[in-house]
CSV table of C-alpha atoms in Angstrom, one decimal:
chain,number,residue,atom,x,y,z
A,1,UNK,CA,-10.7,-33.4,-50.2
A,2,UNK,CA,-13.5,-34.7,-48.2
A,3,UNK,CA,-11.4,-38.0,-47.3
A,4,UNK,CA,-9.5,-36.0,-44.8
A,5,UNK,CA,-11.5,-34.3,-41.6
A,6,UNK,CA,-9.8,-32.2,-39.2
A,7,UNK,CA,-11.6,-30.9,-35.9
A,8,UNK,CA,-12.4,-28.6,-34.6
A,9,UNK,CA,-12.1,-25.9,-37.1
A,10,UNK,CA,-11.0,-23.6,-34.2
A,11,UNK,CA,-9.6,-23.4,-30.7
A,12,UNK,CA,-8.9,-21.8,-27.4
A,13,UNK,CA,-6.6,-23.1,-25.3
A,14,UNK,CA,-5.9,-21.1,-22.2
A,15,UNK,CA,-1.9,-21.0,-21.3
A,16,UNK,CA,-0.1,-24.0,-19.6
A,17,UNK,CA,-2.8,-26.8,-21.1
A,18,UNK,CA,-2.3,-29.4,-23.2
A,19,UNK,CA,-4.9,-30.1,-26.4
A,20,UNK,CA,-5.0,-32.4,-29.2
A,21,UNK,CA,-5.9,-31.7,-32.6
A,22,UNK,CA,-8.3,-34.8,-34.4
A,23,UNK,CA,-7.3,-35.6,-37.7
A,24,UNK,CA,-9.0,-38.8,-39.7
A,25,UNK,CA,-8.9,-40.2,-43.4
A,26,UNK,CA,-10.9,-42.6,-45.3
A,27,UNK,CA,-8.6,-43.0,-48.2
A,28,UNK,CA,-6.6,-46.0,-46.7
A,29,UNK,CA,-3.6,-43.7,-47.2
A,30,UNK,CA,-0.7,-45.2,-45.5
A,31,UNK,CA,1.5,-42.0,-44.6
A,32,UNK,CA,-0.2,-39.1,-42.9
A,33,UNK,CA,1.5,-35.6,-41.6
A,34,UNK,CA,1.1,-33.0,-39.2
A,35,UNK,CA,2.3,-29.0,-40.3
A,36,UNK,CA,2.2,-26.3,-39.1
A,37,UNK,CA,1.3,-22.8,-41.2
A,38,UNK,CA,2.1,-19.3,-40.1
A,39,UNK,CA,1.9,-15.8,-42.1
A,40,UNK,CA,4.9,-15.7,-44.2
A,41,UNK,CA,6.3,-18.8,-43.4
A,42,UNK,CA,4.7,-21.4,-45.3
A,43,UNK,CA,4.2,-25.1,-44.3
A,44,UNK,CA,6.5,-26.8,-41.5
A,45,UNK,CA,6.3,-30.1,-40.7
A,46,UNK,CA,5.9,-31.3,-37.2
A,47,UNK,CA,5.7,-35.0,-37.5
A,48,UNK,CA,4.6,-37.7,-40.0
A,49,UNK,CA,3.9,-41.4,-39.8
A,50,UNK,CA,4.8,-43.5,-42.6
A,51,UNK,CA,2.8,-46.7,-41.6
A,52,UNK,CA,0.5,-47.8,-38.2
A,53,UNK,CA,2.6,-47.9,-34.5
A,54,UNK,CA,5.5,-45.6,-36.2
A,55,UNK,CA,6.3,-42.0,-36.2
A,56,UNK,CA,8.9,-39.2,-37.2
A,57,UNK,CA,9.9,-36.3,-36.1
A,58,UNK,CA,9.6,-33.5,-38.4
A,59,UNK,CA,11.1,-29.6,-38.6
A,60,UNK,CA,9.7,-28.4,-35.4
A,61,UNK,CA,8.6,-31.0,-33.4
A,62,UNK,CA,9.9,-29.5,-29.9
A,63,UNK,CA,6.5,-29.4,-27.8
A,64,UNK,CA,4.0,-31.6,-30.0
A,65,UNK,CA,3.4,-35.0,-29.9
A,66,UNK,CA,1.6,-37.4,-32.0
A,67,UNK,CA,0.3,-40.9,-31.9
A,68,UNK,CA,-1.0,-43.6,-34.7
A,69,UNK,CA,-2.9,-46.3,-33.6
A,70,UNK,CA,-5.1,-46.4,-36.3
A,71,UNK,CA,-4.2,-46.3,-39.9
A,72,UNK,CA,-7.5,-43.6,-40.5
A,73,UNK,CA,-6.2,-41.3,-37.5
A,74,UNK,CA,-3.3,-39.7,-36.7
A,75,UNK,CA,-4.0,-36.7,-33.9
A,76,UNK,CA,-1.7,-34.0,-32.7
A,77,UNK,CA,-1.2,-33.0,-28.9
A,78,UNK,CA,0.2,-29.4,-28.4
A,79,UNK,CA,1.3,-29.5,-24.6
A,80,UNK,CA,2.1,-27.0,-22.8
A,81,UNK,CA,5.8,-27.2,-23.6
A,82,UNK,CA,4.6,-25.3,-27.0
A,83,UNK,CA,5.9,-21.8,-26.4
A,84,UNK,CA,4.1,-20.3,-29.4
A,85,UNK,CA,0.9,-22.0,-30.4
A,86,UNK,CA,-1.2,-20.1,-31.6
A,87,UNK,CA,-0.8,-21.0,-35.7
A,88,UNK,CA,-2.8,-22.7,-38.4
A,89,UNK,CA,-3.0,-26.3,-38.0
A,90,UNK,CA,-2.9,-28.4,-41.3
A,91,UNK,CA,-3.1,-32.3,-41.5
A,92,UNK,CA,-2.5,-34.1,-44.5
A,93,UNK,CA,-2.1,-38.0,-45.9
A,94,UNK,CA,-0.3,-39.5,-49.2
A,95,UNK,CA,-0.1,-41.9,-51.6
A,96,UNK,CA,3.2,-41.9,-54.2
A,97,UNK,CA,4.3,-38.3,-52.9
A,98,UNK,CA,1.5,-36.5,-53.8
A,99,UNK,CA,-0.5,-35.2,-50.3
A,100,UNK,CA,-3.9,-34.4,-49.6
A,101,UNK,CA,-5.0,-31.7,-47.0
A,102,UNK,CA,-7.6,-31.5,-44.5
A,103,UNK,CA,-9.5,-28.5,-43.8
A,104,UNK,CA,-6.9,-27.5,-40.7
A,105,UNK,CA,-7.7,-26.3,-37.3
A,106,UNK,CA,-6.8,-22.5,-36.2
A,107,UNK,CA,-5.7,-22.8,-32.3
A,108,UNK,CA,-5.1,-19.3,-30.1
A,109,UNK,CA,-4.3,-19.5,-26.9
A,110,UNK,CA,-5.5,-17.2,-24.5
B,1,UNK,CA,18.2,-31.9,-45.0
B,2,UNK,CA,16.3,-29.8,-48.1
B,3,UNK,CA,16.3,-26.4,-48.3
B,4,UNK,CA,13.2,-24.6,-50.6
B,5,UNK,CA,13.3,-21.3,-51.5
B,6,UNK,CA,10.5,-19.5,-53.5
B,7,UNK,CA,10.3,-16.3,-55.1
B,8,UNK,CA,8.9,-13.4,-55.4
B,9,UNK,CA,6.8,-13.5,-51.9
B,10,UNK,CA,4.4,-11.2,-53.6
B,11,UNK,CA,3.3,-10.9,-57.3
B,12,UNK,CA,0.5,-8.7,-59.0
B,13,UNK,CA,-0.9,-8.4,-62.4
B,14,UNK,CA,-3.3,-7.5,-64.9
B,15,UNK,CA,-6.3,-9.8,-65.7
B,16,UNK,CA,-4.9,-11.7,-68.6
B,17,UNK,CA,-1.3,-11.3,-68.2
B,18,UNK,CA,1.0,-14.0,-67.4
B,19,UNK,CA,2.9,-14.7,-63.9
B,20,UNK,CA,5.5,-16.8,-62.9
B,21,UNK,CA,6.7,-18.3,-59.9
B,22,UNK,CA,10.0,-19.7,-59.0
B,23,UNK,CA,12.0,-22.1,-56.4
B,24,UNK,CA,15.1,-23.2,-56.0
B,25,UNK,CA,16.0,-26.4,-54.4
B,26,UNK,CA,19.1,-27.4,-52.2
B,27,UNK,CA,19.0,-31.3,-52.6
B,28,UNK,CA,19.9,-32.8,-56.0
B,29,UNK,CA,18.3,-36.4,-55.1
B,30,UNK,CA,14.6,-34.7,-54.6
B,31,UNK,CA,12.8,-35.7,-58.0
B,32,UNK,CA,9.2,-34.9,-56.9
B,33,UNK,CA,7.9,-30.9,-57.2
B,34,UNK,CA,4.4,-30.4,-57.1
B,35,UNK,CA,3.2,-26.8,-56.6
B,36,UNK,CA,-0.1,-26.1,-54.2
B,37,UNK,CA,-2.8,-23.3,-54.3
B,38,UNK,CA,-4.5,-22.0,-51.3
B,39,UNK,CA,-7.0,-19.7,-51.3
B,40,UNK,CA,-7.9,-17.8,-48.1
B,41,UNK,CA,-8.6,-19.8,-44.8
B,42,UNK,CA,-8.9,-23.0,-47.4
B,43,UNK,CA,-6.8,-25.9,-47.4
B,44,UNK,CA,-3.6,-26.4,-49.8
B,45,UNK,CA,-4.8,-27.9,-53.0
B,46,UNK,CA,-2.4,-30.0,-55.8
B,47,UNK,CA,-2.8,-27.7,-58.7
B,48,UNK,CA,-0.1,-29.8,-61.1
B,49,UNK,CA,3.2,-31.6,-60.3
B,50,UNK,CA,6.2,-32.6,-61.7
B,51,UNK,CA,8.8,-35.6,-61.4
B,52,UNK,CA,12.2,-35.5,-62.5
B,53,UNK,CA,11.9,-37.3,-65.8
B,54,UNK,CA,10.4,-34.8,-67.2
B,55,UNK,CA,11.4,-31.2,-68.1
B,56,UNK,CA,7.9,-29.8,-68.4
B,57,UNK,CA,4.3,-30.7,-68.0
B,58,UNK,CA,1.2,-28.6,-68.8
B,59,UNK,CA,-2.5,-28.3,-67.8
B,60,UNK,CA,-4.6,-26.1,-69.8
B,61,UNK,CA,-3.4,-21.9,-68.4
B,62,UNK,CA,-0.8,-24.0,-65.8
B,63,UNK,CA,2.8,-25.0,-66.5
B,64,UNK,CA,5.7,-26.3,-64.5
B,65,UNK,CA,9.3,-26.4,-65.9
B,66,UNK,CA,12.1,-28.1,-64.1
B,67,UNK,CA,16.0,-27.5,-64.8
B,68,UNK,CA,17.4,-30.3,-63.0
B,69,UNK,CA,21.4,-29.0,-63.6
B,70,UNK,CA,20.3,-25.6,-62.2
B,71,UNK,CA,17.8,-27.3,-59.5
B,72,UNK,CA,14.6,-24.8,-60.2
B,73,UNK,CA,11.7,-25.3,-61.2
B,74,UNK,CA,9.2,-22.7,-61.5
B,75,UNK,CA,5.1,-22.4,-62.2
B,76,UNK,CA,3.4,-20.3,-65.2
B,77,UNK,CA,0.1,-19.6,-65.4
B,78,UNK,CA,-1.1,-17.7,-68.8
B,79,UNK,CA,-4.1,-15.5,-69.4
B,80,UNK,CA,-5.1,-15.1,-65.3
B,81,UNK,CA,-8.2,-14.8,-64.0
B,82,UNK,CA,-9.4,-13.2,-60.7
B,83,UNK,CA,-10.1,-16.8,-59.1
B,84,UNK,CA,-6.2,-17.3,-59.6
B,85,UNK,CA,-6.0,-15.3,-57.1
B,86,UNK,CA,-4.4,-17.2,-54.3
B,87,UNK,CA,-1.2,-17.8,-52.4
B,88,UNK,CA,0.9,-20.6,-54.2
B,89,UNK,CA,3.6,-23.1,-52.7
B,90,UNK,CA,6.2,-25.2,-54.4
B,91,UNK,CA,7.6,-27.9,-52.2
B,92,UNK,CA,10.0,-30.6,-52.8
B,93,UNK,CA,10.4,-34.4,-51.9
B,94,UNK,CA,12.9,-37.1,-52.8
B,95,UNK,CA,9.3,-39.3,-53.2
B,96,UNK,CA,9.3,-43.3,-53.3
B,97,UNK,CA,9.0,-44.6,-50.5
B,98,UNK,CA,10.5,-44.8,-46.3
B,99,UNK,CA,11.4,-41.0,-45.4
B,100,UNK,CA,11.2,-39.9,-49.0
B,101,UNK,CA,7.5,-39.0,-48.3
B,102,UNK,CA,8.8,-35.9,-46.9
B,103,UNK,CA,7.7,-32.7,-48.6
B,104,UNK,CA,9.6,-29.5,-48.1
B,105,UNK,CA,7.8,-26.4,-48.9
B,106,UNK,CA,8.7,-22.7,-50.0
B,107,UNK,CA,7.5,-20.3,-47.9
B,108,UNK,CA,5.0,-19.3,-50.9
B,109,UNK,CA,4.3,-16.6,-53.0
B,110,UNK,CA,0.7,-14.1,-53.1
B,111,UNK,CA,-0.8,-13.4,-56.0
B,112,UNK,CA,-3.1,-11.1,-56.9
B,113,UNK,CA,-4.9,-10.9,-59.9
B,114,UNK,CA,-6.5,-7.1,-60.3
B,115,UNK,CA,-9.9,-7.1,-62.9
């Protein structure tokens, strides 16, 4: 649990601006992920990363984009492209399938 | 790709009674099924897990079974308590390595345990 931080823990964004979402781990996890949670709806994945300088596109990855330069961090831009942002933020990393969630970040936008 | 589905979305009982939770999965190569608690404004948390090589695996009041023919697999948690109370998810992931990582999730279930 406390290997993975996420900040802020929430978020304004006012319409038409671009904001990126911090996530970092200490557990020298390889593959890290970005999802998405909304009432009813569960988890969807936006993208993951399976090692350092690689990415993939997940379920809904249409107006996010993500960037790994750094095995410990993985963030998470929502640009203005979004059209509904506003949602429950979740990051997570893994070792042999099993994946470990950060606290998340709840962004509204204004 | 794989396709999740969980059932019921909602589920109350008793303190004490059993529930049970169930999914269905689309793609017979996933072999890794680990179900997730979250409690409210918390992050998911790995509650007990199952691989395909096995057809059930227990942790004290938890359970997972797994029909691999059928692909479901489905959660039981005996004698619950109030702190059960929670919304759980299954999820799915072929597991081992490259894209495998992938989990897919069911859209979850709430349950409410009532003293």
């Amino acid at each position: 649990d406390g290997g993975i931080t996420q900040s802020p823990k929430y978020l304004f964004r006012k319409e038409g601006q671009n904001v990126t979402l911090s996530c970092e781990q200490n557990l020298n996890h390889d593959a890290m992920y970005w999802y998405r949670q909304d009432p009813g709806q569960g988890l969807r994945l936006i993208y993951y990363s399976q090692i350092v300088n690689d990415f993939q596109k997940g379920d809904i990855a249409e107006g996010y984009s993500v960037s790994r330069e750094k095995k410990e961090s993985f963030p998470l831009t929502v640009t203005s492209a979004q059209k509904n942002p506003t949602a429950f933020y979740l990051c997570a990393s893994s070792i042999a399938g099993e994946q470990f969630f950060g606290p998340g970040t709840r962004l509204t936008v204004l | 790709g794989e396709n999740v589905e969980q059932h019921p979305s909602t589920l109350s009982v008793q303190e004490g009674d059993s529930a049970v939770i169930k999914c269905t999965y689309s793609d017979s190569a996933s072999n890794y099924f680990p179900w997730y608690k979250q409690e409210l404004g918390k992050r998911p948390q790995l509650i007990i897990d199952i691989r395909s090589n096995v057809g059930e695996k227990k942790d004290q009041r938890i359970a997972v079974t797994l029909n691999k023919t059928a692909k479901h697999f489905s959660l039981h948690i005996t004698e619950t308590q109030p702190e059960d109370s929670a919304v759980y998810f299954c999820a799915a992931s072929k597991g081992g390595g490259g894209s495998n990582y992938k989990l897919t999730f069911g859209k979850g279930t709430l349950l409410t345990v009532n003293p």
